[in-house]
Amino acid sequence: MKAWTLTDFGIDNLTRSDVPTPEPGPRELLVEVGAVSLNFRDKAIAEGLYEPGRMPKGLIPVSDAAGRIVQIGTDVTRWAVGDRVVSHLYSGWRDGAAGRDEGARALGGPLDGGLAEYMVLEADSVVAAPAAMTDVQAATLPIAALTAWFALVEYGNLQAADTVLTQGTGGLSLFAIQLASALGARVIATSSSDDKLAHAVALGAAETINYRTTPAWDQEARALTDGRGVDHVLDVVGGDSLDRSIAASRVGGRVTVAGFIDGQRSSIDLMSVIFGRTRLQGIAVGHLRAFERLIAFLDRHAIEPVIDAVYGFEDAREAFAHLDRGPFGKVAIAVQG
């Protein structure tokens, strides 16, 4: 089969290759991949910035995939050939608290991902693709949508009339705007682009802050909440800007750290955390049962993913370059067709 493999770190080392088509084990599925979508995690893995010692040479990257089952293992009873399914990042995390090292069984690194014509998935670690979504749309859900859902609902217990602040207009943040507004929350969206902020309003954001023209966006967020502060900040930037996320939150508010675009290390003012009684929560996607609940919610509210661009399979490198430029929503790759 055709697949893209990482012969070494660096997008220039992403190589289109002929590799053997995998065979499913007794409890596994062989899936013909219809589409994949890219996340910052995929870029970080390809560039050697994300647990490089764990990633094997020749890895097939990209965790998020949707497609059609073409072969089932001998012990599989739940699924049938022809069913459409969506991958789940952590193949071992099905419910409850996360184990200490769920990352050891993560798709797209260190396990092979979906940037190939076929992939093998565990039968107990996939969800049914939403009937109303194409493979391209469904492939955007496993990391971006589930992380937003897990942060706001499973961990955050978001309530109607709570205030949520999102950062940027990548896939995770846009899903957060859509989910939070559907739940009745008030969303403050931040971006460096007024045009992108206007589109965020169309998705449900109530207020916006351009952090380029308003560098003290934490103070502006407090002003927009009459000095109280935000109930829930979803931080995808990381780095030293985490201080502003803490400052923007209310006393006893929650700051969920879900990304590291500006760096994997941060220097924060601990006194702000202590006196603000801030609940600082790290998050790495979520479990399979939450994914199923998310899909049911998306169906009920007719929420559609925001997709900035779709590339052909042969243009995978160009798709990664598009991700690097900062898309509005998701970047996807159509593997079939």
XYZ file of C-alpha atoms in Angstrom:
337
model
C 0.000 0.000 0.000
C 0.958 3.648 -0.327
C 1.910 5.414 2.889
C 3.790 8.472 4.072
C 6.616 7.568 6.447
C 9.055 9.578 8.542
C 12.528 8.404 7.634
C 13.906 10.971 10.085
C 12.668 14.065 11.905
C 11.740 17.040 9.750
C 8.895 17.517 7.276
C 11.427 17.197 4.444
C 11.921 13.602 5.591
C 8.238 12.771 5.189
C 8.439 10.291 2.325
C 5.796 8.631 0.170
C 6.565 4.939 0.310
C 5.309 1.480 -0.629
C 4.877 -0.579 2.545
C 3.135 -3.894 3.279
C -0.601 -3.667 3.939
C -1.057 -4.563 7.629
C -3.032 -7.633 8.690
C -5.585 -7.306 11.514
C -5.210 -9.515 14.565
C -8.118 -11.398 16.191
C -9.487 -8.260 17.915
C -8.537 -5.743 15.270
C -9.964 -4.076 12.170
C -8.390 -3.279 8.824
C -9.677 0.135 7.797
C -9.440 1.698 4.369
C -8.574 5.265 5.303
C -10.867 7.828 3.722
C -9.326 10.933 5.259
C -7.072 12.211 8.024
C -6.797 15.592 9.710
C -3.706 17.281 11.083
C -3.072 18.469 14.625
C -0.208 20.423 16.152
C 0.819 17.118 17.745
C 1.451 15.624 14.289
C 3.644 18.556 13.323
C 5.551 18.369 16.619
C 6.155 14.629 16.170
C 7.343 15.091 12.595
C 9.746 17.836 13.684
C 11.138 15.862 16.641
C 9.648 18.161 19.284
C 7.293 15.633 20.872
C 8.839 12.721 22.802
C 11.442 12.117 20.084
C 13.034 9.168 21.882
C 9.768 7.239 21.656
C 9.184 7.656 17.913
C 10.431 4.839 15.660
C 12.091 5.431 12.308
C 9.725 4.755 9.445
C 6.690 5.842 11.486
C 3.458 6.398 9.575
C 2.311 9.688 11.155
C -1.058 11.372 11.844
C -3.376 10.098 14.542
C -6.827 11.268 13.404
C -8.458 9.176 10.698
C -11.843 8.080 9.408
C -12.631 5.325 6.964
C -14.390 2.098 6.119
C -13.790 -1.360 7.592
C -12.620 -3.800 4.916
C -11.592 -6.747 7.100
C -12.342 -7.834 10.672
C -10.421 -10.069 13.046
C -11.736 -13.484 14.016
C -12.889 -12.369 17.483
C -14.623 -9.131 16.423
C -18.396 -9.137 16.947
C -19.391 -5.469 17.241
C -18.314 -4.289 13.797
C -18.894 -5.492 10.237
C -17.183 -4.993 6.907
C -18.486 -1.751 5.411
C -18.989 0.073 8.734
C -17.529 3.579 8.861
C -15.386 4.293 11.923
C -13.201 7.022 13.431
C -9.897 6.444 15.201
C -9.264 7.287 18.851
C -5.823 8.622 19.805
C -5.258 6.498 22.915
C -5.973 2.901 21.980
C -5.947 1.747 25.596
C -7.973 4.511 27.287
C -11.593 3.522 27.051
C -13.093 5.010 30.228
C -12.295 6.273 33.737
C -9.048 7.866 34.839
C -6.111 7.879 32.465
C -3.241 5.508 33.108
C 0.231 6.833 33.759
C 1.447 6.162 30.218
C -1.449 6.218 27.769
C 0.963 7.758 25.280
C 2.754 4.440 24.801
C -0.245 3.255 22.765
C -1.023 6.466 20.896
C -1.748 6.454 17.173
C 0.483 8.507 14.915
C 3.388 8.013 17.310
C 4.668 5.736 18.618
C 2.062 3.493 16.911
C 1.568 3.912 13.178
C -1.094 6.423 12.223
C -3.451 7.009 9.358
C -1.434 8.727 6.620
C -1.712 5.597 4.505
C -4.223 3.760 2.347
C -4.974 1.298 5.147
C -4.482 1.126 8.901
C -5.137 -1.435 11.630
C -7.193 -0.313 14.626
C -8.276 -2.156 17.753
C -11.956 -3.062 17.523
C -12.612 -1.703 21.023
C -10.867 1.606 20.326
C -12.899 3.137 17.520
C -16.212 4.964 17.368
C -18.874 4.924 14.686
C -18.482 7.796 12.239
C -21.369 10.280 12.427
C -23.771 9.349 9.634
C -24.222 12.987 8.641
C -20.483 13.621 8.276
C -18.130 12.800 5.435
C -14.849 11.033 6.180
C -13.077 14.397 5.913
C -15.397 15.912 8.519
C -15.289 12.886 10.836
C -11.487 12.803 10.727
C -11.362 16.221 12.419
C -12.945 14.938 15.642
C -10.552 12.607 17.541
C -8.156 15.189 19.017
C -9.499 18.709 18.440
C -13.172 18.118 19.184
C -12.650 15.567 21.946
C -10.064 17.733 23.727
C -12.471 20.682 23.726
C -15.314 18.455 24.964
C -13.218 16.812 27.669
C -11.885 20.164 28.888
C -15.238 21.925 29.007
C -17.674 19.132 29.870
C -15.986 16.042 31.307
C -13.441 17.937 33.430
C -14.861 21.454 33.383
C -18.547 20.716 34.122
C -19.384 23.786 32.070
C -22.692 25.392 32.955
C -25.000 27.656 30.977
C -24.037 31.314 31.530
C -20.424 30.421 32.403
C -17.803 32.434 30.535
C -15.193 30.673 28.386
C -12.109 32.250 26.812
C -10.523 30.578 23.784
C -7.165 31.260 22.148
C -6.636 31.475 18.413
C -8.718 29.955 15.654
C -7.264 26.485 15.218
C -9.462 23.419 15.213
C -9.531 22.875 18.983
C -10.452 26.481 19.749
C -13.192 26.608 17.128
C -14.714 23.372 18.416
C -14.602 24.911 21.905
C -16.520 27.972 20.655
C -19.153 25.783 19.013
C -19.538 23.415 21.974
C -19.554 26.119 24.656
C -22.091 28.276 22.837
C -24.326 25.240 22.257
C -24.184 24.604 26.011
C -25.334 28.178 26.682
C -21.977 29.571 27.786
C -20.684 33.030 26.856
C -17.525 32.797 24.747
C -14.728 35.355 24.491
C -12.545 34.501 21.490
C -9.009 35.795 21.028
C -6.962 36.001 17.826
C -4.467 38.269 16.069
C -6.809 38.648 13.096
C -9.967 40.776 13.081
C -11.215 38.844 10.058
C -10.860 35.511 11.863
C -12.547 36.988 14.929
C -15.522 38.001 12.800
C -15.832 34.391 11.670
C -15.549 33.264 15.303
C -18.556 35.422 16.136
C -20.499 33.656 13.387
C -19.696 30.362 15.144
C -21.054 31.585 18.480
C -18.466 33.811 20.167
C -20.120 36.661 22.075
C -17.064 38.923 22.411
C -13.634 39.055 20.807
C -10.166 40.359 21.652
C -7.408 40.966 19.133
C -4.334 40.177 21.207
C -2.035 41.893 18.718
C -3.752 45.265 19.079
C -4.589 44.563 22.743
C -1.474 42.866 24.186
C -2.921 43.009 27.727
C -5.752 40.724 26.649
C -6.078 39.332 30.159
C -7.067 42.775 31.442
C -9.529 43.174 28.570
C -11.088 39.793 29.412
C -11.592 40.932 32.993
C -13.124 44.187 31.761
C -15.541 42.237 29.567
C -16.657 40.334 32.677
C -17.076 43.486 34.806
C -13.823 42.761 36.631
C -14.875 39.291 37.759
C -12.738 37.270 35.366
C -13.441 34.275 33.151
C -14.839 31.009 34.496
C -12.849 28.819 32.136
C -9.769 29.654 30.035
C -8.797 27.073 27.417
C -5.070 27.669 26.902
C -3.567 26.155 23.750
C -0.540 28.462 23.612
C 1.454 27.505 26.704
C 4.818 29.129 27.253
C 4.997 32.262 29.349
C 1.617 33.519 28.157
C 0.107 31.081 30.645
C 0.483 33.894 33.194
C -2.080 35.942 31.281
C -4.510 33.018 31.196
C -4.279 32.797 34.984
C -4.717 36.563 35.325
C -7.776 36.483 33.064
C -9.576 33.863 35.159
C -11.896 34.588 38.055
C -11.161 33.667 41.654
C -11.553 29.909 41.730
C -11.658 29.781 37.934
C -10.281 27.008 35.779
C -7.372 27.242 33.346
C -7.056 24.175 31.149
C -3.694 23.752 29.434
C -4.199 21.850 26.187
C -1.297 22.968 23.998
C 2.235 24.300 23.788
C 2.378 26.382 20.616
C 4.676 28.928 22.311
C 6.762 26.401 24.181
C 6.707 23.403 26.509
C 8.004 25.334 29.515
C 6.401 28.207 31.389
C 7.335 30.583 34.173
C 4.211 31.547 36.099
C 3.444 33.840 39.011
C 2.581 31.398 41.774
C 1.090 34.125 43.939
C -1.555 34.714 41.254
C -2.366 31.004 41.363
C -2.462 30.909 45.159
C -4.487 34.063 45.793
C -6.663 33.456 42.758
C -7.438 29.910 43.951
C -6.870 28.973 40.319
C -7.614 25.417 39.225
C -4.855 24.635 36.743
C -5.730 21.535 34.708
C -3.565 19.772 32.173
C -5.415 17.803 29.529
C -4.403 15.340 26.833
C -7.529 14.567 24.766
C -9.939 12.133 26.489
C -11.272 8.579 26.701
C -13.402 6.606 24.272
C -16.676 6.826 26.235
C -16.446 10.623 26.218
C -15.842 10.482 22.462
C -19.125 8.600 22.048
C -20.953 11.195 24.166
C -19.379 13.990 22.129
C -20.573 12.513 18.841
C -24.109 12.191 20.201
C -23.970 15.874 21.232
C -22.697 16.950 17.818
C -25.552 15.057 16.177
C -28.189 16.625 18.447
C -26.941 20.140 17.854
C -26.076 19.675 14.160
C -22.549 21.006 14.762
C -20.273 20.734 11.738
C -16.465 20.921 11.853
C -14.798 24.018 10.429
C -12.342 22.921 7.750
C -9.909 25.424 6.292
C -8.476 23.241 3.513
C -8.486 19.693 2.151
C -5.399 18.352 0.382
C -4.935 15.280 -1.774
C -2.936 12.329 -0.480
C -0.007 13.193 -2.721
C 0.157 16.689 -1.199
C 0.738 15.718 2.437
C 3.787 17.958 2.820
C 1.800 20.944 1.556
C -0.892 20.145 4.135
C 1.689 20.290 6.914
C 2.942 23.618 5.536
C -0.625 24.949 5.640
C -0.933 23.879 9.268
C 2.253 25.794 10.006
C 0.711 28.992 8.600
C -2.113 28.983 11.143
C -5.388 27.873 9.537
C -8.905 28.877 10.484
C -10.117 25.480 11.655
C -8.814 22.123 10.488
C -6.504 21.009 7.710
C -7.441 17.619 6.266
C -6.015 15.168 3.741
C -8.347 13.103 1.558
C -6.624 9.728 1.284
C -9.147 8.104 -1.058
C -10.183 9.958 -4.205
